[in-house]
Short mmCIF file of N, CA and C in Angstrom, two decimals:
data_model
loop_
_atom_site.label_atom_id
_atom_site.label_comp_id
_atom_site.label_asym_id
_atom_site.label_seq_id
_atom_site.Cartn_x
_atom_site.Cartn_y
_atom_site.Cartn_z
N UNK A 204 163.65 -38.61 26.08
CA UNK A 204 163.51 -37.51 27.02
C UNK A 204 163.39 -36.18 26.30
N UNK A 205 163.81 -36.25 25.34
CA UNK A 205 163.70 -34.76 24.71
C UNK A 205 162.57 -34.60 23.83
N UNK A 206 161.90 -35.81 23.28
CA UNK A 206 160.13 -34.94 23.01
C UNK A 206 159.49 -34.89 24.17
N UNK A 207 159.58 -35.27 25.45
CA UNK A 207 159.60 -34.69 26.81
C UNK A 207 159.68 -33.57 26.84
N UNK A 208 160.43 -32.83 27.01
CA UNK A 208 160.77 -31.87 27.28
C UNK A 208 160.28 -30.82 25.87
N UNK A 209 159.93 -31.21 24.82
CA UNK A 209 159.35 -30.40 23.61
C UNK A 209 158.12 -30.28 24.31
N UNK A 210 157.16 -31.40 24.76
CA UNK A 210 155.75 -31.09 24.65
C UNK A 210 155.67 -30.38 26.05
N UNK A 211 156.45 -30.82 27.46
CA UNK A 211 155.85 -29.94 28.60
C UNK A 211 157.35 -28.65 28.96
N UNK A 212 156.59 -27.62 28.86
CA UNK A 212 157.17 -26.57 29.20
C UNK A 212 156.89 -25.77 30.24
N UNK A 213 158.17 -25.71 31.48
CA UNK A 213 158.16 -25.08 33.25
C UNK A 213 157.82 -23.73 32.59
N UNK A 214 157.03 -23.04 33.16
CA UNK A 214 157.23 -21.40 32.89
C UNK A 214 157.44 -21.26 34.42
N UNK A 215 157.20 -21.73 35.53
CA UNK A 215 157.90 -21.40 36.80
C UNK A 215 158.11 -22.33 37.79
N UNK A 216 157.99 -21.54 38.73
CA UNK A 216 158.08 -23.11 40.06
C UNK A 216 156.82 -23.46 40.50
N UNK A 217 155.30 -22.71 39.81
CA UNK A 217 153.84 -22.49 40.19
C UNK A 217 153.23 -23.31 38.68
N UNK A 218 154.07 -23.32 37.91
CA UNK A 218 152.87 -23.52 36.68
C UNK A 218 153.82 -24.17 34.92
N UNK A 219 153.39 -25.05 34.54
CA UNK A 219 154.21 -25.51 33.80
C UNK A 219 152.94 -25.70 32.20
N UNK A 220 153.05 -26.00 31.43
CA UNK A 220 152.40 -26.10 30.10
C UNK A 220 152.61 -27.33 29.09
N UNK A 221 151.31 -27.42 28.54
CA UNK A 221 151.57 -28.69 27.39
C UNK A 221 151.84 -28.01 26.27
N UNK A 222 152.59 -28.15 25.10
CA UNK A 222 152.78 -28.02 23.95
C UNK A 222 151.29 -28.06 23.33
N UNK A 223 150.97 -27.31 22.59
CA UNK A 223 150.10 -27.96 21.46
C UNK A 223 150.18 -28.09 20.08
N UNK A 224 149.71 -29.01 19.89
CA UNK A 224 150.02 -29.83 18.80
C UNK A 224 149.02 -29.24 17.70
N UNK A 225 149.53 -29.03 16.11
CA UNK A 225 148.27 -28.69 15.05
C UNK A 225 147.01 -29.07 15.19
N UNK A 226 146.90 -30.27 15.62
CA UNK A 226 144.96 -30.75 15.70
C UNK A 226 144.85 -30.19 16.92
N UNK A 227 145.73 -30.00 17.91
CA UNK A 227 144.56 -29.56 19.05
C UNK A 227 143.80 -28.07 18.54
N UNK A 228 145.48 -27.65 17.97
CA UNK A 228 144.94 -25.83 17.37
C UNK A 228 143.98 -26.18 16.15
N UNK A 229 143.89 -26.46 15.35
CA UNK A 229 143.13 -26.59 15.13
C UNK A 229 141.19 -26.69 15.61
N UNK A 230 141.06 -27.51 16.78
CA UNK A 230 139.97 -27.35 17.49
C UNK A 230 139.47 -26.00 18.21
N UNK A 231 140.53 -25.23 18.69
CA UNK A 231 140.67 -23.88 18.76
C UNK A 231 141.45 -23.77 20.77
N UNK A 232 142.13 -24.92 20.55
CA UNK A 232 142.69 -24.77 21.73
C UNK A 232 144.36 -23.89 21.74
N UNK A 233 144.17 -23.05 22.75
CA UNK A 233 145.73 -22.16 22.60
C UNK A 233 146.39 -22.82 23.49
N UNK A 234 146.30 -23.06 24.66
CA UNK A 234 147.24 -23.82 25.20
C UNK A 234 146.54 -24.29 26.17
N UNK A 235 147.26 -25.21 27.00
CA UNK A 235 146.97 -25.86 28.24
C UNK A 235 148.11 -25.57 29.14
N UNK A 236 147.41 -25.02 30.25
CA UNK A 236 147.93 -24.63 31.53
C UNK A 236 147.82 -25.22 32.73
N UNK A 237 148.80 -26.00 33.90
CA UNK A 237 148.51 -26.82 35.16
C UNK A 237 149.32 -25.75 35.82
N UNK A 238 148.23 -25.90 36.96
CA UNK A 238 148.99 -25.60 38.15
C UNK A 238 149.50 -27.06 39.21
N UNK A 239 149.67 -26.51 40.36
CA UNK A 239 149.35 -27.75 41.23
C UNK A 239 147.97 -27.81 41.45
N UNK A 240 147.39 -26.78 41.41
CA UNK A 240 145.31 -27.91 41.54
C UNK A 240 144.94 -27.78 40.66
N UNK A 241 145.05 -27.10 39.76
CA UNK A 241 144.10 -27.40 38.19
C UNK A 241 144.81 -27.53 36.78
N UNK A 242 144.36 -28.10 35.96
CA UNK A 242 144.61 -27.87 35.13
C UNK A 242 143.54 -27.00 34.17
N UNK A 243 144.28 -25.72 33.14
CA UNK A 243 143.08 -25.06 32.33
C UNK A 243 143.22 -24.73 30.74
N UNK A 244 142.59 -25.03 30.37
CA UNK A 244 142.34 -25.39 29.20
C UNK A 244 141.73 -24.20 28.39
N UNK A 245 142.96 -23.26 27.29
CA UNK A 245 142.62 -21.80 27.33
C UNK A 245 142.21 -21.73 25.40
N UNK A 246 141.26 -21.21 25.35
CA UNK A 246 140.42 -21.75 23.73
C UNK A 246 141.20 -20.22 23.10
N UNK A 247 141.40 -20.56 21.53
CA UNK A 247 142.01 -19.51 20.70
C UNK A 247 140.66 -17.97 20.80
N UNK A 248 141.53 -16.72 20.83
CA UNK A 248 140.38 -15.63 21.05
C UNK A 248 140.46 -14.84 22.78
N UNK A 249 141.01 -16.14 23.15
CA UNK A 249 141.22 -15.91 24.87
C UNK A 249 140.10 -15.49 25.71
N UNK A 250 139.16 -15.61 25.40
CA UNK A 250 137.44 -15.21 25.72
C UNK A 250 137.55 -15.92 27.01
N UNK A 251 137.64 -17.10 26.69
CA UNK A 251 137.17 -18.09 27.81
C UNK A 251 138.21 -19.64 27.49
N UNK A 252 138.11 -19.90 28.98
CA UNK A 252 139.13 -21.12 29.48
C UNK A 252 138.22 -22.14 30.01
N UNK A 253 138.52 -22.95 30.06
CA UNK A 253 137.80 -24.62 31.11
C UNK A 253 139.18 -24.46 31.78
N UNK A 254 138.99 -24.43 33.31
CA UNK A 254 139.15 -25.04 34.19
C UNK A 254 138.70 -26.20 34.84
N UNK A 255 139.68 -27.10 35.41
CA UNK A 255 139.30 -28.74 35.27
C UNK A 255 140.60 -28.35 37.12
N UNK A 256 139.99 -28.89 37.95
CA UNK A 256 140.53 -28.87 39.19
C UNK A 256 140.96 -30.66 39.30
N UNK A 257 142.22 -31.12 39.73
CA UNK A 257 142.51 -32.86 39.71
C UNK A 257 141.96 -33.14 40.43
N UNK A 258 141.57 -34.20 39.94
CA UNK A 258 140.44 -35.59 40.90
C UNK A 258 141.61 -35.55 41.87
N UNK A 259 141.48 -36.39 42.72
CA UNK A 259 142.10 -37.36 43.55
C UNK A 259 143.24 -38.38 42.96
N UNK A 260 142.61 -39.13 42.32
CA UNK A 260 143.17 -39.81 41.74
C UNK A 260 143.57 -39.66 40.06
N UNK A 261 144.87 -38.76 39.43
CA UNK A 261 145.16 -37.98 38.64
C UNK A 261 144.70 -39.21 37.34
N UNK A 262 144.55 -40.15 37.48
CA UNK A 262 144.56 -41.51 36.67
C UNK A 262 143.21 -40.99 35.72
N UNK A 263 141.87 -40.43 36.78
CA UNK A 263 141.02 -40.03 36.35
C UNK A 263 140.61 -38.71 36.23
N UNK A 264 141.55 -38.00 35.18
CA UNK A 264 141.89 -36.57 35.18
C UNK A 264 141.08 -36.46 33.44
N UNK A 265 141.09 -37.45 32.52
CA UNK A 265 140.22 -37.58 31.62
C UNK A 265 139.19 -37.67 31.49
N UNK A 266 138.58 -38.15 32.34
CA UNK A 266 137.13 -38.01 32.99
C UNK A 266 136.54 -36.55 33.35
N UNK A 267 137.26 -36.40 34.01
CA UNK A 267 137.11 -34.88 34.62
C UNK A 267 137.16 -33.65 33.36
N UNK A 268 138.20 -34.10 32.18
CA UNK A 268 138.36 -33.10 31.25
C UNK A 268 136.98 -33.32 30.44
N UNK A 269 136.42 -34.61 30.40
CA UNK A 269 135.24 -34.91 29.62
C UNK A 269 134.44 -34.13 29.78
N UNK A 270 133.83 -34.10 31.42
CA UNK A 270 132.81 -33.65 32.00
C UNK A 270 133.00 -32.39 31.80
N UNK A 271 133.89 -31.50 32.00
CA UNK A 271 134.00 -29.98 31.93
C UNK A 271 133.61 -29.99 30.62
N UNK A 272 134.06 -30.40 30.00
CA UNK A 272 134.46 -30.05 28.27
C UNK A 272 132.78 -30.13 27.87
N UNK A 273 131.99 -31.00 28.20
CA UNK A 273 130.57 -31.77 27.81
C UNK A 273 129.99 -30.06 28.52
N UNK A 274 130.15 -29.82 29.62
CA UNK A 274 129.07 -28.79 30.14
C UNK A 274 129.02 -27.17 29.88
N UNK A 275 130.43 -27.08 29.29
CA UNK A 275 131.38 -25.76 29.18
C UNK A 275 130.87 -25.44 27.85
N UNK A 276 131.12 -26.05 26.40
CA UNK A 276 131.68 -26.22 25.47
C UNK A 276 130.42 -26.58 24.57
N UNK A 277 130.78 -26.18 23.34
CA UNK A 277 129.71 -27.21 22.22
C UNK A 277 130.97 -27.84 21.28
N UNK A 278 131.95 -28.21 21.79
CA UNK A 278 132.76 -29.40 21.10
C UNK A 278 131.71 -30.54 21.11
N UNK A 279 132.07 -31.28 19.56
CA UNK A 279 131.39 -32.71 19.45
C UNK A 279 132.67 -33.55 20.78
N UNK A 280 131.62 -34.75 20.51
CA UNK A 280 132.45 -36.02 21.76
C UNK A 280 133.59 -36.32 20.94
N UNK A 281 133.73 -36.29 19.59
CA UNK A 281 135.04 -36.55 19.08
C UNK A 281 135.88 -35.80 19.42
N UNK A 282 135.51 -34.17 19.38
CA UNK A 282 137.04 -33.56 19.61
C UNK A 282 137.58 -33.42 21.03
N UNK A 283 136.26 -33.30 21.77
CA UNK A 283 136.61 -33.38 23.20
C UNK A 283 137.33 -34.75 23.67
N UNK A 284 137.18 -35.73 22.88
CA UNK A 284 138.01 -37.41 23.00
C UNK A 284 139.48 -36.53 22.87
N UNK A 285 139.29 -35.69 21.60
CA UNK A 285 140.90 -35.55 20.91
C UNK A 285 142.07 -34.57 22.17
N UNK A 286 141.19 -33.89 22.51
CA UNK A 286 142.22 -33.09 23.70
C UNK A 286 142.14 -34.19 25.25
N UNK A 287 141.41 -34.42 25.44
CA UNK A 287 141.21 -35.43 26.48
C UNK A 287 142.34 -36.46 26.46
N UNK A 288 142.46 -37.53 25.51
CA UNK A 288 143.51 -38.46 25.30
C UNK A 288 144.56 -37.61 24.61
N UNK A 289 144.86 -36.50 24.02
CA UNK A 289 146.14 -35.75 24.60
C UNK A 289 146.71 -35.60 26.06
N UNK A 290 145.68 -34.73 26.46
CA UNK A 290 146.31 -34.63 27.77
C UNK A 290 147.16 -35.87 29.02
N UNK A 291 145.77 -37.36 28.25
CA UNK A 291 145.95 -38.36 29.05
C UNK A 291 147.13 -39.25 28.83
N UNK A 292 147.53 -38.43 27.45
CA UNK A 292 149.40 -39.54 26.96
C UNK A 292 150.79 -39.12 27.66
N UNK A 293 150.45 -37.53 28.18
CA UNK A 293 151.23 -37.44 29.51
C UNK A 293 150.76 -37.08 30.77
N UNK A 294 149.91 -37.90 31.00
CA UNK A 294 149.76 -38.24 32.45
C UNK A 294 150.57 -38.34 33.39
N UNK A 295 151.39 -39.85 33.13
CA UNK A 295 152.82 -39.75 34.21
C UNK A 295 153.69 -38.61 34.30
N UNK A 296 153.87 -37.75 33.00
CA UNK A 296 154.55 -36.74 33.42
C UNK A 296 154.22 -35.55 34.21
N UNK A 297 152.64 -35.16 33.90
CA UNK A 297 152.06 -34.44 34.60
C UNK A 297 151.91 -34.68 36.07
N UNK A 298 152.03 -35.90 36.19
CA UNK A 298 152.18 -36.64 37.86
C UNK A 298 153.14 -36.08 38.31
N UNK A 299 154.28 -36.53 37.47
CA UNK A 299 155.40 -36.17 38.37
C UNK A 299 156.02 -34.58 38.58
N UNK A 300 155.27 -33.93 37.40
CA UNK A 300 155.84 -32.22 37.71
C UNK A 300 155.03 -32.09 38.54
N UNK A 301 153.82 -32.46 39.09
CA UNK A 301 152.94 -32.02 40.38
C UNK A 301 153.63 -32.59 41.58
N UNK A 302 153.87 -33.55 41.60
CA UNK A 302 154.39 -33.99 42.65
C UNK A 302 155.69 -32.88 43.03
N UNK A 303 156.52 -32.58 41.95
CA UNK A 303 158.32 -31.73 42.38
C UNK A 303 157.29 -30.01 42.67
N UNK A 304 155.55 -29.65 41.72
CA UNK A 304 155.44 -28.65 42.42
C UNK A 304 154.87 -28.34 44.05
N UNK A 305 154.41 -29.63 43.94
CA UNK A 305 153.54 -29.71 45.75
C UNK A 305 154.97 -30.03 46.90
N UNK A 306 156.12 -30.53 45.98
CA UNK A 306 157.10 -30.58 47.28
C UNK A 306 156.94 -31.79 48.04
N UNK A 307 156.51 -32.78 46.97
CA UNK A 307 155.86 -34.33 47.47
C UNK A 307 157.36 -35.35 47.29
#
């Protein structure tokens, strides 16, 4: 529970954050930000963010980061894999802080 709690960090009762990790910074990602409808994805420089709004089904929330990332971005498919299956290793947790923020 407590690298839990290292990688996702509440900043309120609206919006909580992933840790990032050296390779993501590296790619030039500063952080990742969810609300309850989106998650956004904020690049080092602060110029510009991907916003990624949740599917339906949060399962396919990697998909969704693909597609943004592919149309937004000139990341290769490797690095966009590399933040993508980040995001997708806490999934369940991201489930469940959406769920305590929607009041589900």
């Amino acid at each position: 529970m407590s690298e839990l709690q290292d990688v996702i960090i509440r900043d309120s009762d609206k919006q909580f954050r992933l840790r990032i990790s050296g390779f993501l910074r590296s790619l030039g990602v500063s952080q990742i930000v969810d609300t309850k409808e989106y998650l956004e994805i904020e690049f080092i420089g602060g110029d510009y963010g991907i916003r990624v709004l949740y599917p339906y089904h949060l399962g396919e929330l990697h998909e969704s980061i693909k597609k943004e990332l592919l149309a937004e971005t000139q990341l290769s498919l490797i690095e966009i894999d590399n933040i993508r299956f980040y995001v997708n290793d806490y999934n369940d947790e991201i489930e469940s802080i959406l769920k305590q923020l929607k009041g589900i």
